[in-house]
PDB file of C-alpha atoms in Angstrom:
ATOM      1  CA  UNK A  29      -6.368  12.370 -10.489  1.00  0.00           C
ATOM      2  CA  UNK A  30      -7.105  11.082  -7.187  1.00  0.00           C
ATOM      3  CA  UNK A  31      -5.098  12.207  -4.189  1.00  0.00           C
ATOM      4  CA  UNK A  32      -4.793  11.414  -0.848  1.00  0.00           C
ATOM      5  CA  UNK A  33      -2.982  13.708   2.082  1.00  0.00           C
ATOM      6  CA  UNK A  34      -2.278  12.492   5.354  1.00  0.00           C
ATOM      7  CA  UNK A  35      -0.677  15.826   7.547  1.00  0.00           C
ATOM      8  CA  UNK A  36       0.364  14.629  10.607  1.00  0.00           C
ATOM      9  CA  UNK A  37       3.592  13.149   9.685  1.00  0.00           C
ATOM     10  CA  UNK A  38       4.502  12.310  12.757  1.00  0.00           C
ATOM     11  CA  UNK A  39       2.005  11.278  15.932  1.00  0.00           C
ATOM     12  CA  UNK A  40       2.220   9.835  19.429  1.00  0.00           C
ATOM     13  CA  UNK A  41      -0.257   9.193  22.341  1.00  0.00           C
ATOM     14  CA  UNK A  42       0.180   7.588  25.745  1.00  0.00           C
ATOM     15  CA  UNK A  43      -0.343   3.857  25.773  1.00  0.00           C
ATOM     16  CA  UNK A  44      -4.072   3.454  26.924  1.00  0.00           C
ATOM     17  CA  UNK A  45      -5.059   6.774  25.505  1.00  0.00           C
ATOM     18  CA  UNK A  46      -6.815   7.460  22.259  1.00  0.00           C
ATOM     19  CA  UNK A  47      -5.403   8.973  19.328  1.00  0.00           C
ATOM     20  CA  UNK A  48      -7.029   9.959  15.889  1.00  0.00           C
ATOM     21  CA  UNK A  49      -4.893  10.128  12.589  1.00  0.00           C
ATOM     22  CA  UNK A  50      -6.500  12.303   9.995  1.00  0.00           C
ATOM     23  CA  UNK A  51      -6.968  11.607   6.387  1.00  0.00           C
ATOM     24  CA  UNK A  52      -8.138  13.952   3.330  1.00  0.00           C
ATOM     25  CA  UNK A  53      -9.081  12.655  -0.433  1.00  0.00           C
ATOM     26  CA  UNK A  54     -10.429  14.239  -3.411  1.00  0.00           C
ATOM     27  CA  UNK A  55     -12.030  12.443  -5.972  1.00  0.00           C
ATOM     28  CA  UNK A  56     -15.005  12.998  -8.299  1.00  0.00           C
ATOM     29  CA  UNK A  57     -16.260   9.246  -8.008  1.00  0.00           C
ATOM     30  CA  UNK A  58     -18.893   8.640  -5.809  1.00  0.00           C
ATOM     31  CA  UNK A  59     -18.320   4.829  -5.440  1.00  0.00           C
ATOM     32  CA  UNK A  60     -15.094   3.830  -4.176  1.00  0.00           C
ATOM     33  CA  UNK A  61     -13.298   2.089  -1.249  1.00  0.00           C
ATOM     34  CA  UNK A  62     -10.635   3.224   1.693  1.00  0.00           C
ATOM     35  CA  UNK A  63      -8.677   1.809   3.777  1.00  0.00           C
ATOM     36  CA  UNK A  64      -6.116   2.207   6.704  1.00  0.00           C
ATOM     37  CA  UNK A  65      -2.849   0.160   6.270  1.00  0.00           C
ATOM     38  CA  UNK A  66      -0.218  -0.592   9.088  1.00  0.00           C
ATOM     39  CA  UNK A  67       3.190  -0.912   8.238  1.00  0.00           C
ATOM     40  CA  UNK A  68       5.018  -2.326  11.961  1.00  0.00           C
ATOM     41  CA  UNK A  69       8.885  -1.502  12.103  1.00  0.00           C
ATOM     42  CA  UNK A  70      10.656  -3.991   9.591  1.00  0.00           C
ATOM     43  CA  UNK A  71       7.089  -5.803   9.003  1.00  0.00           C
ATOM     44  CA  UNK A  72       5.436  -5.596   6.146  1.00  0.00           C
ATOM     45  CA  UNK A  73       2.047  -3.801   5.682  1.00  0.00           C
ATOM     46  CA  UNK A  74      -0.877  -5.491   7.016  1.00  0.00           C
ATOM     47  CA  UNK A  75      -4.945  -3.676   6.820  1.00  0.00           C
ATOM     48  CA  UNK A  76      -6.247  -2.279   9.585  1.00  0.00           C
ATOM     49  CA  UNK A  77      -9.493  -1.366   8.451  1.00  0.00           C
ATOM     50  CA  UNK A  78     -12.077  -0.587   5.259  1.00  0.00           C
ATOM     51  CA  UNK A  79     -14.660   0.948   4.164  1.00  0.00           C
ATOM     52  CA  UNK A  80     -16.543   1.102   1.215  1.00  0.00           C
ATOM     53  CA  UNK A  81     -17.972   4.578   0.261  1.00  0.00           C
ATOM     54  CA  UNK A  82     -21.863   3.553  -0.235  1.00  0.00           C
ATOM     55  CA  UNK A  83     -22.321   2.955   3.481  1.00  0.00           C
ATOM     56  CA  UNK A  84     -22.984   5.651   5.702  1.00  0.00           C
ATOM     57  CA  UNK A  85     -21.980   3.786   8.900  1.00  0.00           C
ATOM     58  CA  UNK A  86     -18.436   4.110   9.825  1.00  0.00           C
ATOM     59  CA  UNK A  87     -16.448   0.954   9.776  1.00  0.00           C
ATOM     60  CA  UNK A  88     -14.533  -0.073  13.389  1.00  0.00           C
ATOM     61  CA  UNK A  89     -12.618  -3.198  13.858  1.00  0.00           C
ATOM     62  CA  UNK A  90     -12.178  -4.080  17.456  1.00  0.00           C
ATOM     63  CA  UNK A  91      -9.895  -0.764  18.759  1.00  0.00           C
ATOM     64  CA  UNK A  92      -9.996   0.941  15.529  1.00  0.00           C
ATOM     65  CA  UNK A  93     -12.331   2.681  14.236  1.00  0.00           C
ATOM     66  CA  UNK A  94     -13.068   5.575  11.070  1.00  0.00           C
ATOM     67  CA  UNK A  95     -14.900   8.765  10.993  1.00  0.00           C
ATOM     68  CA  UNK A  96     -15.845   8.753   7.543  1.00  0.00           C
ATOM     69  CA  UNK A  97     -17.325  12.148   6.389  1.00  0.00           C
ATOM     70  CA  UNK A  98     -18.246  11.523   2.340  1.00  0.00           C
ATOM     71  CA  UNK A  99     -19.059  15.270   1.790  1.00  0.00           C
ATOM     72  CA  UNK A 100     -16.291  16.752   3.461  1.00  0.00           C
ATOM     73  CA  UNK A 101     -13.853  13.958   2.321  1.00  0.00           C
ATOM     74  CA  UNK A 102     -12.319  13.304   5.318  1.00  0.00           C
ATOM     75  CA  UNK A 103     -11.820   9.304   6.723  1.00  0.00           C
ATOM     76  CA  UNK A 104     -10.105   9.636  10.059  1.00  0.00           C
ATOM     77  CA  UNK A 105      -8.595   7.090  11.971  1.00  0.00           C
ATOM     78  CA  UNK A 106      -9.183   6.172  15.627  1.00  0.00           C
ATOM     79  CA  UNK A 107      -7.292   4.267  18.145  1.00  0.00           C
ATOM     80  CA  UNK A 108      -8.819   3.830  21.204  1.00  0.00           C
ATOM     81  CA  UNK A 109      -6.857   2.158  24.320  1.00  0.00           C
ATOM     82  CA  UNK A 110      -3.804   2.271  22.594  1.00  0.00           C
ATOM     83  CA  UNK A 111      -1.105  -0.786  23.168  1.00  0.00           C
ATOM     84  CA  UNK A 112       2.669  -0.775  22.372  1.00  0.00           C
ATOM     85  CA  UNK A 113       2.212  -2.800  19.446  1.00  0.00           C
ATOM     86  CA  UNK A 114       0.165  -0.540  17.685  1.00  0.00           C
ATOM     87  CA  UNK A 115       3.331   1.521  17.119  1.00  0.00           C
ATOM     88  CA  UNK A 116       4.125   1.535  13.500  1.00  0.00           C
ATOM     89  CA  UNK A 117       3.646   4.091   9.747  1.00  0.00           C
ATOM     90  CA  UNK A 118      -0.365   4.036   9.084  1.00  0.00           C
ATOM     91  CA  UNK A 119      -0.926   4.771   5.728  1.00  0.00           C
ATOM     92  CA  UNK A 120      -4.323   6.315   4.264  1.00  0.00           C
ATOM     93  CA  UNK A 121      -5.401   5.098   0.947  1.00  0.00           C
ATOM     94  CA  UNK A 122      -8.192   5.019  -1.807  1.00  0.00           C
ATOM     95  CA  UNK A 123      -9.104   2.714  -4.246  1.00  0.00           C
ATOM     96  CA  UNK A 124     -12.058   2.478  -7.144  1.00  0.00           C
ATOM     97  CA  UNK A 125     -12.825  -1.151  -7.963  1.00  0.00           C
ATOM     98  CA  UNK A 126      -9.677  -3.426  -8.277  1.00  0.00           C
ATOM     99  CA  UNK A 127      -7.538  -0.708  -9.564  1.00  0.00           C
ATOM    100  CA  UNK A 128      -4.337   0.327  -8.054  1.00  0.00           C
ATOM    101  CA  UNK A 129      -4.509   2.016  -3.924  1.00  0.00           C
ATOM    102  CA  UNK A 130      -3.291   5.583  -3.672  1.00  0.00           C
ATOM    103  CA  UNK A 131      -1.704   6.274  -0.719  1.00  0.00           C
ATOM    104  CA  UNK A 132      -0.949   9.205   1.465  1.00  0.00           C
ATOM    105  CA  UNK A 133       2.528  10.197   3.044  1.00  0.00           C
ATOM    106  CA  UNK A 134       1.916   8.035   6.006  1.00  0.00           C
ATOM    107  CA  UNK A 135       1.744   9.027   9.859  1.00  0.00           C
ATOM    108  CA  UNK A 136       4.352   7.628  12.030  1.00  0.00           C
ATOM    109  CA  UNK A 137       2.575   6.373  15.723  1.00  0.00           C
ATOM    110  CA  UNK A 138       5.054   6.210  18.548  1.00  0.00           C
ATOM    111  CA  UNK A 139       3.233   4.888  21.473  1.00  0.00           C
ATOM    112  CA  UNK A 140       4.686   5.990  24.508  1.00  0.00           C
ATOM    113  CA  UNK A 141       4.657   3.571  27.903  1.00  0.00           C
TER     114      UNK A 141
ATOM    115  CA  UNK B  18      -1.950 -19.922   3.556  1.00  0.00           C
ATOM    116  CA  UNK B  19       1.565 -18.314   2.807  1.00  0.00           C
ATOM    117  CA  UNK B  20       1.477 -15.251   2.408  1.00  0.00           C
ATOM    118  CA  UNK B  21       3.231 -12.521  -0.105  1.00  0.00           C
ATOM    119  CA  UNK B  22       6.888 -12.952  -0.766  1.00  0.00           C
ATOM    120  CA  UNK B  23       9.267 -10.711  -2.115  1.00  0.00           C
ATOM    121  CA  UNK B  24      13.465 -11.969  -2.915  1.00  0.00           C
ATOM    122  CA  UNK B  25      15.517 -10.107  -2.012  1.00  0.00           C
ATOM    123  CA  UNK B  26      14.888  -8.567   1.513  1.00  0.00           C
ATOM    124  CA  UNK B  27      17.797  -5.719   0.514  1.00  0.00           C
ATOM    125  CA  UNK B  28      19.930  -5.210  -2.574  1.00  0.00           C
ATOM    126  CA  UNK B  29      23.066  -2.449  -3.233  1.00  0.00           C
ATOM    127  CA  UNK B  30      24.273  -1.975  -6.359  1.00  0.00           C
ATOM    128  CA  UNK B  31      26.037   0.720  -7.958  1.00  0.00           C
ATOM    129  CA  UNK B  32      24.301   3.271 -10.826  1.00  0.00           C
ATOM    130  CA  UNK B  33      24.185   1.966 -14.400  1.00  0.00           C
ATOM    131  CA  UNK B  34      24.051  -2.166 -12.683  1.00  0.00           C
ATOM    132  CA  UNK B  35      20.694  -3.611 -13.297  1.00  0.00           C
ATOM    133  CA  UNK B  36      18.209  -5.450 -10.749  1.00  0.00           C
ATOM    134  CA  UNK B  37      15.609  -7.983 -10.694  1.00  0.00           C
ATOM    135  CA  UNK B  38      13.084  -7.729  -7.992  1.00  0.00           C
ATOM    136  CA  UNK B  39      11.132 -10.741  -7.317  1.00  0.00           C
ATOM    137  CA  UNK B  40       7.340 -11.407  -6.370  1.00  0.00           C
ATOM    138  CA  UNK B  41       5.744 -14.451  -5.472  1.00  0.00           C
ATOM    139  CA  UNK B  42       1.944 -13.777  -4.700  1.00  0.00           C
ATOM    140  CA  UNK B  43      -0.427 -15.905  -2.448  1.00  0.00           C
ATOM    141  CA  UNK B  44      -1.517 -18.976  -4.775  1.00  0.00           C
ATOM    142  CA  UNK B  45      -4.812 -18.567  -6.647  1.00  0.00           C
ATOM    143  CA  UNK B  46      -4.189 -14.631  -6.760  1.00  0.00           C
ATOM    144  CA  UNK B  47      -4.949 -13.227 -10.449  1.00  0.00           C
ATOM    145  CA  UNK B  48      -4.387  -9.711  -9.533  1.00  0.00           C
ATOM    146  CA  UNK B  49      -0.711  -8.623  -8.837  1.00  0.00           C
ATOM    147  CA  UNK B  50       0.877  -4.601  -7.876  1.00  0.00           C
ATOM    148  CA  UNK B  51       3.966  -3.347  -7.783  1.00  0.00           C
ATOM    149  CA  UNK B  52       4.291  -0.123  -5.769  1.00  0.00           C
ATOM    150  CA  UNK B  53       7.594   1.956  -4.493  1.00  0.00           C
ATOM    151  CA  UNK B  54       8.141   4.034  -1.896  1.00  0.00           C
ATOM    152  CA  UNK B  55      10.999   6.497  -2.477  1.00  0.00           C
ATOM    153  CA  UNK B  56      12.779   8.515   0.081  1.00  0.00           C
ATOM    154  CA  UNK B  57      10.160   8.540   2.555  1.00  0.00           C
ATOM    155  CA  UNK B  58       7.150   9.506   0.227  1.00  0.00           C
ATOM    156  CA  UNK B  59       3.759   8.373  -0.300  1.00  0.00           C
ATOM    157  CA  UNK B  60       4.018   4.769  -1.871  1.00  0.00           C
ATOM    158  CA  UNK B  61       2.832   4.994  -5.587  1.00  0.00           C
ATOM    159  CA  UNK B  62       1.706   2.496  -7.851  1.00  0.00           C
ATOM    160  CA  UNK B  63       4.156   1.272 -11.031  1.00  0.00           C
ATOM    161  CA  UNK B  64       1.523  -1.491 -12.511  1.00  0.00           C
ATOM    162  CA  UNK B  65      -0.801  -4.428 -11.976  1.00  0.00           C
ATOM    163  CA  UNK B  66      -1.294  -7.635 -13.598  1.00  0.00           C
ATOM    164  CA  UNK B  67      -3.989  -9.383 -14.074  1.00  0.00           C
ATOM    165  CA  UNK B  68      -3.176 -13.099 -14.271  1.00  0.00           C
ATOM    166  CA  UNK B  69      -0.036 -12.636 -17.529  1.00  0.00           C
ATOM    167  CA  UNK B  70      -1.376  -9.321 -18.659  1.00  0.00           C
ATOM    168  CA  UNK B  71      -0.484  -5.990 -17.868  1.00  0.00           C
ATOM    169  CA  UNK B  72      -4.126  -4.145 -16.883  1.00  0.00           C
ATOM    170  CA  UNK B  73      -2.329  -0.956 -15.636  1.00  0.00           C
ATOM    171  CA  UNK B  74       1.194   0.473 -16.222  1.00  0.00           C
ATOM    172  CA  UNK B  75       0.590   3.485 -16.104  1.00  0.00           C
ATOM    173  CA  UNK B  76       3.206   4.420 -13.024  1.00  0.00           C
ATOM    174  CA  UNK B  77       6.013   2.332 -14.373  1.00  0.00           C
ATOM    175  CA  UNK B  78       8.676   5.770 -14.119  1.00  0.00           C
ATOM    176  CA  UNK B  79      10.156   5.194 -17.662  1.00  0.00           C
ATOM    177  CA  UNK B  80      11.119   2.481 -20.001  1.00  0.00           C
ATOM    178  CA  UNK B  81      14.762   1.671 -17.379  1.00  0.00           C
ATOM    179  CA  UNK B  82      11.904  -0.462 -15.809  1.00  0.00           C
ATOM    180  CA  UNK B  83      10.820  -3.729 -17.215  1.00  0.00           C
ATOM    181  CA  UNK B  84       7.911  -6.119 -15.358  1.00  0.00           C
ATOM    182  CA  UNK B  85       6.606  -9.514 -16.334  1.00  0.00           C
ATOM    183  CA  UNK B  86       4.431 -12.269 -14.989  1.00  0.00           C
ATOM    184  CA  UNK B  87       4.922 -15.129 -16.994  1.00  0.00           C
ATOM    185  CA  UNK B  88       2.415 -17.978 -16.875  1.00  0.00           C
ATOM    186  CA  UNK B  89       0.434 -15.567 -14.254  1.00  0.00           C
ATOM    187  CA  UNK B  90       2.682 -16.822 -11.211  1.00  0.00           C
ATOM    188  CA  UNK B  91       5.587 -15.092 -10.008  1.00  0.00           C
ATOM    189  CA  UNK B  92       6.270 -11.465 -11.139  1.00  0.00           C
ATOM    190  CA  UNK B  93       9.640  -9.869 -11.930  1.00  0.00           C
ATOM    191  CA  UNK B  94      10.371  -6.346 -11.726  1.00  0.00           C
ATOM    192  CA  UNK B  95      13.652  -5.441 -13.381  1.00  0.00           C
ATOM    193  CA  UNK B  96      15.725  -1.907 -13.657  1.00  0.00           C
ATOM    194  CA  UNK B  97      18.435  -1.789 -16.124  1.00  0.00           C
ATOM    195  CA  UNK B  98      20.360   0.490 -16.114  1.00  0.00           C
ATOM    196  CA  UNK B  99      19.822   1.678 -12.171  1.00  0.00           C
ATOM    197  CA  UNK B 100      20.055   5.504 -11.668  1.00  0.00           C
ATOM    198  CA  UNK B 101      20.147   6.891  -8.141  1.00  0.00           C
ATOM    199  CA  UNK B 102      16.693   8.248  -8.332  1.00  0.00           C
ATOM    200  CA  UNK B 103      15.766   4.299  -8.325  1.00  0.00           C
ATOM    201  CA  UNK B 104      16.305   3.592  -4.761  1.00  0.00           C
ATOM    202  CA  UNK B 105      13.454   3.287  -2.467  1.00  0.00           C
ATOM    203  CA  UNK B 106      10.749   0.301  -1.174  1.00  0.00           C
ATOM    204  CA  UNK B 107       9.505  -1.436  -3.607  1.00  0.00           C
ATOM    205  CA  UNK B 108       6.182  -3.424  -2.780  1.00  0.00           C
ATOM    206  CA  UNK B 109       4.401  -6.513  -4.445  1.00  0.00           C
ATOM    207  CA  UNK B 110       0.497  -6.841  -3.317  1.00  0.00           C
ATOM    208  CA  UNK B 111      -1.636  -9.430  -4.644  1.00  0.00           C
ATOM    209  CA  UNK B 112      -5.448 -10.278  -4.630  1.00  0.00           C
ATOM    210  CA  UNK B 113      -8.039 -11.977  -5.562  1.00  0.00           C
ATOM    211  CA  UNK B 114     -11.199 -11.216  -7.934  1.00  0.00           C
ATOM    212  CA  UNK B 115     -13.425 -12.381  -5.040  1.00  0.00           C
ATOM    213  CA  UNK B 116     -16.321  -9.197  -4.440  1.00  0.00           C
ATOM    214  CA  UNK B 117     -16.636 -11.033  -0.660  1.00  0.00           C
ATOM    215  CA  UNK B 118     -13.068  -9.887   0.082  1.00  0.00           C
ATOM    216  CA  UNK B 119     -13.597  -6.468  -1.477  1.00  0.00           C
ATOM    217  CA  UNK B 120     -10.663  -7.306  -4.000  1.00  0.00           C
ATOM    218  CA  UNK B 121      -8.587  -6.839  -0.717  1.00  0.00           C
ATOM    219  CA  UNK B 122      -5.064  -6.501  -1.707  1.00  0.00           C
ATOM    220  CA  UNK B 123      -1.739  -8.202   0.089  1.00  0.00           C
ATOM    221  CA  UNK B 124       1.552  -6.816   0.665  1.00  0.00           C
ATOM    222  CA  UNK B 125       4.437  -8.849   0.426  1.00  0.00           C
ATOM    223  CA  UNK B 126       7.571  -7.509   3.259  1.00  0.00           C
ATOM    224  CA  UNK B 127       9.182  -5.194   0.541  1.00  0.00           C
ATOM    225  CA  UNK B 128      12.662  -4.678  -1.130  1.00  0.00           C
ATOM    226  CA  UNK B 129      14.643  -2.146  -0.183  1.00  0.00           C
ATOM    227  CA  UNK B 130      16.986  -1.188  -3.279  1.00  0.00           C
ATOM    228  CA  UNK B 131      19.967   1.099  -2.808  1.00  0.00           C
ATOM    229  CA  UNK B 132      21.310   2.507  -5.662  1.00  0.00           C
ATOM    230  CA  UNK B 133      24.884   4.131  -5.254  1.00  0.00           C
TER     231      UNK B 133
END
């Protein structure tokens, strides 16, 4: 079964500074999709960012942005100028086709001001 | 577009009462999840629906948990009878089968059941 392990329960970072939250996955499939949810305090869960296991380059979305290392299964997430609102549980997960996400434990950002 | 909703925001009841948890997906949405997060642990999938039918159950815990999607709308996720174990998040996602969006999936706020 696929699994997903996120080990930094717990992260923070100075607003305007960068911070990576890592991500590990094991699977046997070689076409699949992940993706980096945000879940704000009392909010629900919005995506930050994707990307689909074919391409080589790494997704980013404005401030965010993955280091996605197929081989090694690793799809890191990095936040670069960091802003108060980015506070909030990131979660890690996998997906193959339109089946069901597998998530990881979740990191929980403080940003500090 | 309005997005995921899930009724209600919070329910307490006491072991051996039974819940219904409600999910209205985005309109037009075929594809429908129901996930849980319990006691601060990775959020795992129960099931998913496409349109009426059930395409995956295979995380639904054991047969205290009862889901439906009647006419492919609204989904209802019921426990009966609640044990303690039960209590957690419980998520509704929906999505479309629309390859441009990557079969992108959309989380509804959550319930947060607490079973005493």
């Amino acid at each position: 079964a696929q699994t997903v392990t996120q080990s930094q329960p717990e992260m923070s970072v100075q607003e305007a500074e960068t911070v990576t939250l890592s991500c590990t996955y094991d699977t046997s499939e070689s076409d699949y999709y992940l993706f980096w949810y945000k879940q704000p305090p009392s909010r629900q869960m919005i995506l930050v960012i994707r990307q689909e296991a074919y391409k080589q380059q790494n997704a980013t979305e404005n401030r965010f942005s993955v280091n996605f290392q197929k081989a090694a299964k690793s799809f890191s997430l990095k936040i670069s100028d960091s802003q108060l609102g980015d506070a909030a549980m990131y979660f890690c997960a996998y997906r193959e086709g339109a089946q069901k996400l597998v998530f990881g434990q979740g990191t929980r950002l403080t940003i500090n001001p | 577009e309005a997005g995921v909703t899930q009724f209600p925001s919070h329910s307490v009841i006491e072991k051996g009462q039974t819940v219904t948890l409600r999910c209205d997906p985005i309109s037009g949405h075929d594809n429908l999840y129901w996930y849980r997060r319990v006691m601060g642990k990775e959020i795992k999938f129960l099931l998913h629906f496409v349109k009426e039918s059930k395409q995956d159950e295979s995380g639904m815990p054991n047969n205290r948990f009862l889901a439906e999607r009647t006419g492919g709308t609204y989904s209802t996720l019921k426990v009966q009878p609640a044990e303690l174990e039960d209590s957690g998040v419980y998520f509704c996602a929906s999505g479309s089968i629309d390859q441009l969006h990557f079969n992108e999936q959309f989380f509804g706020p959550g319930t947060r059941l607490t079973v005493l």
